[in-house]
CSV table of C-alpha atoms in Angstrom, one decimal:
chain,number,residue,atom,x,y,z
D,768,VAL,CA,0.0,0.0,0.0
D,769,VAL,CA,1.4,3.4,-1.0
D,770,SER,CA,-0.2,6.6,0.1
D,771,THR,CA,0.3,9.7,-2.0
D,772,GLN,CA,-1.5,12.0,0.5
D,773,SER,CA,0.6,11.4,3.6
D,774,THR,CA,4.3,11.7,4.1
D,775,GLU,CA,4.8,8.0,4.8
D,776,ALA,CA,4.5,5.0,2.5
D,777,VAL,CA,3.9,1.5,3.9
D,778,VAL,CA,5.2,-1.3,1.8
D,779,SER,CA,4.4,-5.0,2.5
D,780,THR,CA,7.5,-7.1,2.5
D,781,GLN,CA,5.8,-10.5,2.7
D,782,SER,CA,2.8,-12.0,1.0
D,783,THR,CA,1.4,-13.0,4.4
D,784,GLY,CA,1.2,-9.4,5.4
D,785,ASP,CA,2.7,-9.9,8.9
D,786,ARG,CA,5.7,-7.7,8.3
D,787,LEU,CA,5.7,-4.2,7.1
D,788,LEU,CA,8.4,-1.7,6.1
D,789,ILE,CA,7.6,1.9,6.7
D,790,ILE,CA,9.4,4.3,4.4
D,791,ALA,CA,9.2,8.0,5.3
D,792,THR,CA,8.8,10.3,2.3
D,793,THR,CA,8.6,14.0,1.8
D,794,PRO,CA,6.9,16.1,-0.9
D,795,TYR,CA,9.1,17.3,-3.7
D,796,THR,CA,10.6,20.7,-3.4
D,797,GLU,CA,10.7,23.3,-6.2
D,798,ARG,CA,14.4,22.3,-6.7
D,799,ASP,CA,13.4,18.6,-7.0
D,800,PHE,CA,10.8,19.5,-9.6
D,801,LYS,CA,13.2,21.5,-11.6
D,802,GLN,CA,15.9,18.8,-11.5
D,803,ILE,CA,13.4,16.1,-12.6
D,804,LEU,CA,12.1,18.3,-15.4
D,805,SER,CA,15.7,19.1,-16.5
D,806,ILE,CA,16.6,15.4,-16.6
D,807,ARG,CA,13.5,14.7,-18.7
D,808,CYS,CA,14.5,17.5,-21.1
D,809,GLU,CA,17.9,16.0,-21.5
D,810,GLU,CA,16.4,12.6,-22.1
D,811,GLU,CA,14.2,14.0,-24.8
D,812,ASP,CA,16.9,16.2,-26.3
D,813,VAL,CA,14.9,19.4,-25.6
D,814,GLU,CA,16.6,22.7,-25.2
D,815,MET,CA,14.6,25.0,-22.9
D,816,SER,CA,15.2,28.5,-21.8
D,817,ASP,CA,15.6,29.2,-18.0
D,818,ASP,CA,12.4,31.2,-17.9
D,819,ALA,CA,10.5,28.5,-19.6
D,820,MET,CA,11.9,26.0,-17.1
D,821,LEU,CA,10.7,28.2,-14.3
D,822,VAL,CA,7.2,28.4,-15.7
D,823,LEU,CA,7.1,24.6,-16.3
D,824,THR,CA,8.3,24.0,-12.7
D,825,LYS,CA,5.5,26.3,-11.4
D,826,ILE,CA,2.9,24.4,-13.5
D,827,GLY,CA,4.3,21.1,-12.2
D,828,ARG,CA,4.0,22.2,-8.6
D,829,GLU,CA,0.4,23.5,-9.1
D,830,THR,CA,-0.9,20.6,-11.2
D,831,SER,CA,1.2,17.4,-11.3
D,832,LEU,CA,4.7,16.4,-12.3
D,833,ARG,CA,3.3,14.0,-14.8
D,834,TYR,CA,1.4,16.8,-16.6
D,835,ALA,CA,4.5,19.0,-16.6
D,836,ILE,CA,6.5,16.2,-18.1
D,837,GLN,CA,3.9,15.7,-20.9
D,838,LEU,CA,4.1,19.4,-21.7
D,839,ILE,CA,7.8,19.1,-22.5
D,840,THR,CA,7.2,17.1,-25.6
D,841,CYS,CA,4.3,19.2,-26.8
D,842,ALA,CA,6.2,22.4,-26.2
D,843,ASN,CA,9.2,21.0,-28.1
D,844,LEU,CA,6.9,20.3,-31.1
D,845,VAL,CA,5.5,23.8,-31.0
D,846,CYS,CA,9.1,25.1,-30.9
D,847,ARG,CA,10.2,23.0,-33.9
D,848,LYS,CA,7.1,24.2,-35.8
D,849,ARG,CA,8.1,27.8,-35.5
D,850,ASN,CA,11.7,26.8,-36.4
D,851,GLY,CA,13.0,27.6,-32.9
D,852,THR,CA,16.0,26.0,-31.3
D,853,GLU,CA,14.9,26.5,-27.6
D,854,VAL,CA,11.5,26.1,-26.0
D,855,SER,CA,10.3,29.5,-24.8
D,856,VAL,CA,7.8,30.7,-22.3
D,857,ASP,CA,5.3,31.3,-25.1
D,858,ASP,CA,5.6,27.7,-26.2
D,859,ILE,CA,4.9,26.5,-22.7
D,860,LYS,CA,1.9,28.9,-22.4
D,861,LEU,CA,0.5,27.7,-25.7
D,862,VAL,CA,0.6,24.0,-24.9
D,863,TYR,CA,-0.8,24.8,-21.4
D,864,SER,CA,-3.8,26.4,-23.0
D,865,LEU,CA,-4.3,23.5,-25.4
D,866,PHE,CA,-3.9,20.6,-23.0
D,867,LEU,CA,-5.9,20.5,-19.8
D,868,ASP,CA,-4.7,19.1,-16.5
D,869,GLU,CA,-7.0,17.0,-14.4
D,870,THR,CA,-8.4,19.9,-12.3
D,871,ARG,CA,-9.1,22.1,-15.3
D,872,SER,CA,-10.6,19.2,-17.2
D,873,SER,CA,-13.0,18.4,-14.3
D,874,GLN,CA,-13.9,22.0,-14.0
D,875,TYR,CA,-14.7,22.2,-17.7
D,876,LEU,CA,-16.8,19.1,-17.6
D,877,LYS,CA,-18.8,20.4,-14.6
D,878,GLU,CA,-19.2,23.8,-16.3
D,879,TYR,CA,-20.5,22.4,-19.6
D,880,GLN,CA,-22.2,19.2,-18.4
D,881,GLN,CA,-25.6,20.4,-19.8
D,882,GLU,CA,-24.2,20.3,-23.3
D,883,PHE,CA,-22.8,16.8,-23.3
D,884,MET,CA,-24.7,13.8,-24.7
D,885,PHE,CA,-24.6,11.7,-21.5
D,886,ASN,CA,-26.5,14.5,-19.7
D,887,GLU,CA,-29.5,14.0,-22.2
D,888,ILE,CA,-29.6,10.3,-21.3
D,889,GLU,CA,-29.8,11.1,-17.5
D,890,GLN,CA,-32.5,13.6,-18.1
D,891,LYS,CA,-34.6,11.1,-20.1
D,892,GLU,CA,-34.2,8.6,-17.3
D,893,GLU,CA,-35.3,11.1,-14.7
D,894,ARG,CA,-38.4,12.0,-16.8
D,895,ALA,CA,-39.2,8.3,-17.2
D,896,MET,CA,-39.0,7.8,-13.4
D,897,GLU,CA,-41.3,10.8,-12.8
D,898,VAL,CA,-43.9,9.4,-15.2
D,899,SER,CA,-43.8,6.0,-13.5
């Protein structure tokens, strides 16, 4: 069992479950985020300006590290499309506006739920229940 909300992770070391190993963990710092994102940029051969890295680090801290990592590839594609050699803040901003993180996606669905098809099905079921 690994808990992402607390600062401890409990890992079972035997299948019988009679022994546990408790591993204390701490949330990532801004420096950790930046280092992880820099390593990922190196692995993907992406050149990124310092300002763009700061913006990406902030996005990662506010949303999730996974989302920030996914933006690296997208921002690099935008950079190449404009014949750039280094990902800029504008590239990061553009892909941030195009691809939603989990929180913004949920917010969008709640805001526009009346316009989605599945909402029509629920309304028909409610009407059918009222008639019965």
